[in-house]
mmCIF file of C-alpha atoms in Angstrom:
data_model
loop_
_atom_site.group_PDB
_atom_site.id
_atom_site.type_symbol
_atom_site.label_atom_id
_atom_site.label_comp_id
_atom_site.label_asym_id
_atom_site.label_seq_id
_atom_site.Cartn_x
_atom_site.Cartn_y
_atom_site.Cartn_z
ATOM 1 C CA MET A 9 9.114 127.219 -137.616
ATOM 2 C CA ASN A 10 7.417 125.942 -134.852
ATOM 3 C CA ILE A 11 8.864 126.521 -131.458
ATOM 4 C CA GLY A 12 6.863 124.596 -128.422
ATOM 5 C CA GLY A 13 6.269 121.475 -130.239
ATOM 6 C CA PRO A 14 7.995 118.978 -130.480
ATOM 7 C CA ILE A 15 11.524 118.704 -132.133
ATOM 8 C CA LYS A 16 11.558 116.054 -135.182
ATOM 9 C CA LEU A 17 14.201 113.809 -135.863
ATOM 10 C CA SER A 18 15.575 112.797 -138.248
ATOM 11 C CA GLY A 19 17.080 109.760 -138.223
ATOM 12 C CA LYS A 20 20.302 110.407 -137.957
ATOM 13 C CA GLY A 21 19.487 112.383 -135.355
ATOM 14 C CA ARG A 22 17.942 109.945 -133.887
ATOM 15 C CA GLY A 23 20.686 108.506 -133.400
ATOM 16 C CA THR A 24 23.487 111.028 -131.702
ATOM 17 C CA MET A 25 20.203 111.109 -129.577
ATOM 18 C CA ALA A 26 20.479 108.135 -128.210
ATOM 19 C CA ARG A 27 24.332 107.820 -127.956
ATOM 20 C CA LEU A 28 24.072 110.845 -125.735
ATOM 21 C CA VAL A 29 21.750 109.471 -123.190
ATOM 22 C CA ARG A 30 24.146 106.234 -123.197
ATOM 23 C CA THR A 31 26.852 108.608 -122.168
ATOM 24 C CA LEU A 32 25.196 110.659 -119.133
ATOM 25 C CA VAL A 33 23.338 107.435 -118.402
ATOM 26 C CA ALA A 34 26.849 105.338 -118.285
ATOM 27 C CA ALA A 35 28.530 108.413 -116.437
ATOM 28 C CA GLY A 36 25.448 108.724 -113.499
ATOM 29 C CA LEU A 37 26.082 105.140 -112.906
ATOM 30 C CA ALA A 38 30.016 105.786 -112.284
ATOM 31 C CA GLY A 39 29.409 108.269 -110.805
ATOM 32 C CA VAL A 40 27.333 106.254 -108.039
ATOM 33 C CA LEU A 41 29.372 102.985 -107.785
ATOM 34 C CA ALA A 42 32.473 105.470 -106.926
ATOM 35 C CA GLY A 43 31.409 105.980 -103.789
ATOM 36 C CA CYS A 44 30.156 101.952 -103.333
ATOM 37 C CA ILE A 45 33.393 101.188 -104.573
ATOM 38 C CA SER A 46 37.383 100.795 -102.861
ATOM 39 C CA PHE A 47 39.690 99.838 -104.642
ATOM 40 C CA GLY A 48 42.436 99.335 -101.193
ATOM 41 C CA GLU A 49 43.269 101.626 -98.525
ATOM 42 C CA ASP A 50 45.413 104.090 -98.622
ATOM 43 C CA PRO A 51 48.775 102.465 -97.342
ATOM 44 C CA PRO A 52 49.911 103.739 -94.025
ATOM 45 C CA ASP A 53 52.791 106.471 -93.068
ATOM 46 C CA SER A 54 55.163 103.874 -91.828
ATOM 47 C CA LEU A 55 55.737 100.193 -91.792
ATOM 48 C CA LEU A 56 56.842 98.573 -88.613
ATOM 49 C CA THR A 57 59.832 95.670 -88.258
ATOM 50 C CA LEU A 58 61.819 93.742 -86.164
ATOM 51 C CA THR A 59 65.266 95.038 -85.739
ATOM 52 C CA ALA A 60 67.537 93.121 -82.945
ATOM 53 C CA ALA A 61 69.424 94.789 -80.416
ATOM 54 C CA THR A 62 72.005 91.635 -80.550
ATOM 55 C CA ALA A 63 73.577 91.054 -83.862
ATOM 56 C CA PRO A 64 77.206 90.253 -85.376
ATOM 57 C CA GLU A 65 79.308 92.294 -85.777
ATOM 58 C CA ALA A 66 80.102 93.316 -89.902
ATOM 59 C CA GLY A 67 82.739 91.201 -90.689
ATOM 60 C CA TYR A 68 81.265 88.425 -88.407
ATOM 61 C CA SER A 69 82.412 85.245 -90.288
ATOM 62 C CA ALA A 70 81.212 81.119 -89.220
ATOM 63 C CA GLN A 71 81.958 77.852 -89.944
ATOM 64 C CA GLY A 72 81.356 74.085 -89.290
ATOM 65 C CA SER A 73 79.986 71.081 -90.527
ATOM 66 C CA SER A 74 76.111 71.217 -91.245
ATOM 67 C CA GLN A 75 76.377 68.519 -88.231
ATOM 68 C CA SER A 76 77.686 71.285 -86.382
ATOM 69 C CA ALA A 77 75.315 74.575 -88.046
ATOM 70 C CA ILE A 78 71.621 75.596 -86.739
ATOM 71 C CA ALA A 79 69.002 75.737 -88.655
ATOM 72 C CA VAL A 80 66.396 78.326 -88.258
ATOM 73 C CA ILE A 81 62.674 77.531 -89.713
ATOM 74 C CA GLU A 82 59.702 79.907 -89.197
ATOM 75 C CA PRO A 83 58.018 79.172 -87.122
ATOM 76 C CA GLY A 84 54.171 78.050 -87.922
ATOM 77 C CA ALA A 85 51.471 80.615 -86.912
ATOM 78 C CA PRO A 86 47.938 80.789 -86.863
ATOM 79 C CA GLN A 87 45.776 82.562 -88.589
ATOM 80 C CA ARG A 88 44.788 86.307 -86.975
ATOM 81 C CA LEU A 89 48.802 86.767 -87.239
ATOM 82 C CA ALA A 90 48.942 85.032 -90.785
ATOM 83 C CA VAL A 91 49.080 88.476 -91.911
ATOM 84 C CA THR A 92 50.729 91.532 -92.077
ATOM 85 C CA ARG A 93 48.603 93.268 -89.730
ATOM 86 C CA VAL A 94 48.765 93.483 -85.565
ATOM 87 C CA PRO A 95 46.214 91.993 -83.347
ATOM 88 C CA VAL A 96 43.907 93.298 -81.027
ATOM 89 C CA GLN A 97 42.778 90.985 -78.471
ATOM 90 C CA ILE A 98 39.802 92.887 -77.102
ATOM 91 C CA ASP A 99 38.955 90.020 -74.514
ATOM 92 C CA ASP A 100 38.334 85.712 -74.723
ATOM 93 C CA THR A 101 36.464 85.739 -77.471
ATOM 94 C CA GLN A 102 37.186 88.856 -79.417
ATOM 95 C CA VAL A 103 39.806 90.093 -81.682
ATOM 96 C CA ALA A 104 40.221 93.488 -83.462
ATOM 97 C CA TYR A 105 43.316 94.738 -85.588
ATOM 98 C CA LEU A 106 45.190 97.839 -84.735
ATOM 99 C CA LYS A 107 44.796 100.752 -87.455
ATOM 100 C CA ASP A 108 47.514 102.068 -88.963
ATOM 101 C CA ALA A 109 50.064 99.279 -87.099
ATOM 102 C CA VAL A 110 51.348 97.270 -90.754
ATOM 103 C CA TRP A 111 54.338 94.841 -90.894
ATOM 104 C CA VAL A 112 56.381 95.101 -93.681
ATOM 105 C CA GLU A 113 55.933 91.535 -94.076
ATOM 106 C CA ARG A 114 54.179 88.990 -92.213
ATOM 107 C CA PRO A 115 55.636 88.307 -88.426
ATOM 108 C CA SER A 116 56.612 85.235 -88.555
ATOM 109 C CA ARG A 117 59.318 85.593 -90.812
ATOM 110 C CA LEU A 118 60.544 89.194 -88.883
ATOM 111 C CA PHE A 119 61.065 86.904 -86.533
ATOM 112 C CA GLN A 120 62.897 83.880 -87.685
ATOM 113 C CA ARG A 121 65.039 86.519 -88.716
ATOM 114 C CA LEU A 122 65.170 88.580 -85.322
ATOM 115 C CA LEU A 123 65.653 84.970 -84.005
ATOM 116 C CA ALA A 124 68.886 83.956 -85.874
ATOM 117 C CA GLU A 125 70.479 87.191 -85.937
ATOM 118 C CA THR A 126 70.570 86.460 -81.990
ATOM 119 C CA ILE A 127 71.183 83.405 -82.170
ATOM 120 C CA ARG A 128 74.359 84.140 -84.070
ATOM 121 C CA ALA A 129 75.460 86.562 -82.012
ATOM 122 C CA ARG A 130 74.972 84.973 -78.763
ATOM 123 C CA THR A 131 76.761 81.438 -80.198
ATOM 124 C CA GLY A 132 78.864 82.055 -82.316
ATOM 125 C CA ARG A 133 78.182 79.492 -84.335
ATOM 126 C CA MET A 134 76.721 79.673 -87.806
ATOM 127 C CA VAL A 135 73.211 79.856 -88.306
ATOM 128 C CA ILE A 136 71.170 79.498 -91.026
ATOM 129 C CA ASP A 137 67.702 80.547 -91.446
ATOM 130 C CA GLY A 138 67.517 80.354 -95.635
ATOM 131 C CA ASP A 139 63.501 79.657 -96.974
ATOM 132 C CA ASP A 140 64.594 76.037 -97.198
ATOM 133 C CA PRO A 141 67.423 75.360 -94.564
ATOM 134 C CA ALA A 142 67.373 71.063 -95.894
ATOM 135 C CA VAL A 143 70.950 71.368 -95.134
ATOM 136 C CA GLY A 144 70.519 68.128 -92.243
ATOM 137 C CA SER A 145 71.922 70.822 -88.487
ATOM 138 C CA ALA A 146 72.572 68.465 -85.625
ATOM 139 C CA VAL A 147 70.334 71.315 -83.955
ATOM 140 C CA GLN A 148 66.721 73.095 -85.302
ATOM 141 C CA VAL A 149 65.206 76.374 -84.125
ATOM 142 C CA GLN A 150 61.379 76.056 -84.944
ATOM 143 C CA GLY A 151 58.204 75.938 -83.380
ATOM 144 C CA THR A 152 55.130 77.858 -83.093
ATOM 145 C CA LEU A 153 54.305 82.178 -82.973
ATOM 146 C CA ARG A 154 50.997 81.655 -80.565
ATOM 147 C CA ASP A 155 50.830 85.654 -79.642
ATOM 148 C CA PHE A 156 52.296 88.683 -81.886
ATOM 149 C CA GLY A 157 50.079 91.186 -80.731
ATOM 150 C CA TYR A 158 48.194 93.288 -78.094
ATOM 151 C CA ASP A 159 46.232 93.297 -74.586
ATOM 152 C CA ALA A 160 43.482 95.054 -74.535
ATOM 153 C CA ARG A 161 42.595 94.079 -71.550
ATOM 154 C CA THR A 162 46.346 94.974 -70.100
ATOM 155 C CA GLY A 163 47.599 97.262 -72.085
ATOM 156 C CA SER A 164 50.618 95.183 -73.720
ATOM 157 C CA ALA A 165 52.042 93.901 -76.142
ATOM 158 C CA VAL A 166 52.959 90.703 -75.961
ATOM 159 C CA VAL A 167 55.041 87.445 -77.689
ATOM 160 C CA ARG A 168 54.856 83.493 -77.120
ATOM 161 C CA PHE A 169 56.518 81.888 -79.116
ATOM 162 C CA ASP A 170 56.487 78.076 -78.574
ATOM 163 C CA ALA A 171 59.827 77.163 -79.493
ATOM 164 C CA VAL A 172 60.873 72.835 -80.540
ATOM 165 C CA ARG A 173 64.764 72.345 -80.949
ATOM 166 C CA GLY A 174 66.175 69.585 -83.074
ATOM 167 C CA GLY A 175 68.898 67.261 -81.708
ATOM 168 C CA ALA A 176 71.015 64.070 -82.631
ATOM 169 C CA GLY A 177 69.145 61.126 -83.548
ATOM 170 C CA ASP A 178 65.121 61.912 -81.896
ATOM 171 C CA ASN A 179 65.812 63.985 -79.129
ATOM 172 C CA VAL A 180 63.931 66.859 -79.438
ATOM 173 C CA GLN A 181 62.021 69.359 -77.328
ATOM 174 C CA THR A 182 59.779 72.218 -76.030
ATOM 175 C CA ARG A 183 59.590 74.865 -73.972
ATOM 176 C CA ARG A 184 57.880 78.115 -74.503
ATOM 177 C CA PHE A 185 58.913 81.647 -74.244
ATOM 178 C CA GLU A 186 57.192 84.561 -72.973
ATOM 179 C CA SER A 187 57.863 88.605 -72.741
ATOM 180 C CA VAL A 188 54.995 90.742 -72.156
ATOM 181 C CA VAL A 189 55.554 94.070 -71.953
ATOM 182 C CA PRO A 190 53.151 96.712 -69.748
ATOM 183 C CA GLY A 191 51.653 100.645 -69.785
ATOM 184 C CA VAL A 192 51.321 100.198 -73.930
ATOM 185 C CA ALA A 193 49.114 103.230 -75.571
ATOM 186 C CA ALA A 194 47.239 101.057 -78.565
ATOM 187 C CA GLU A 195 48.831 103.296 -80.680
ATOM 188 C CA ALA A 196 50.824 101.403 -84.044
ATOM 189 C CA GLY A 197 54.602 103.221 -82.392
ATOM 190 C CA PRO A 198 53.440 102.837 -78.950
ATOM 191 C CA VAL A 199 52.577 98.959 -80.113
ATOM 192 C CA GLY A 200 55.180 98.260 -83.163
ATOM 193 C CA GLU A 201 58.373 100.092 -80.586
ATOM 194 C CA ALA A 202 57.010 96.770 -77.151
ATOM 195 C CA LEU A 203 56.642 93.719 -79.999
ATOM 196 C CA ASN A 204 60.384 94.697 -80.994
ATOM 197 C CA ARG A 205 61.662 94.971 -77.271
ATOM 198 C CA ALA A 206 58.936 91.543 -75.942
ATOM 199 C CA ALA A 207 60.617 89.480 -79.683
ATOM 200 C CA ASN A 208 64.206 90.768 -78.745
ATOM 201 C CA ASP A 209 63.819 89.202 -74.793
ATOM 202 C CA VAL A 210 62.168 85.550 -76.631
ATOM 203 C CA ALA A 211 64.608 85.179 -79.012
ATOM 204 C CA GLY A 212 67.612 86.050 -76.221
ATOM 205 C CA GLN A 213 65.275 83.730 -74.122
ATOM 206 C CA VAL A 214 65.832 80.663 -77.156
ATOM 207 C CA ALA A 215 69.472 81.887 -77.577
ATOM 208 C CA VAL A 216 70.221 80.387 -74.512
ATOM 209 C CA TRP A 217 68.634 77.946 -74.396
ATOM 210 C CA VAL A 218 69.369 76.690 -78.263
ATOM 211 C CA ALA A 219 73.429 77.732 -76.995
ATOM 212 C CA GLY A 220 73.331 74.445 -74.328
ATOM 213 C CA ALA A 221 72.163 71.741 -76.170
#
């Protein structure tokens, strides 16, 4: 038996060795790729949402015709707000996103619901805020959510909404509403709470405006 010489393998042995080599190579590549490929970030500990400070009480109901109803339509938004992250305005040209701050759904949808709840409570009128209002309401509230995030330059939470109110016939009015909450730490919890306050402030302003229609 030649212990020190080369090992001669039969055809069957060579096939087994080849399979072993391929397995080891595949395992090695998998180990290398595991350090290069991410299958998604870990979910945050909690998600942010908006809660109406003024909302109808349990048992609230409203009746009326389509002409007396108010339709609240989801506002448009620039691309930086068309995600569930909280944008941070670093300077005039740079935008980042706040770490660990994630909304349960897009801000424009959350703001639509908050606005509808606030208008219901403030006006007592029938308010429709479904995905497809399509009721031919005499009053329609829509617009563009211009800002809904954190300004690092001033340490403030900012909500800015360009509202469009459509009335009977061709009567259309627009107005910009804004709320700024200063002195906010650049952390998910404080920023989320401040944005909720600012959003409620703006919704209250819009409700007063709509009530005067």
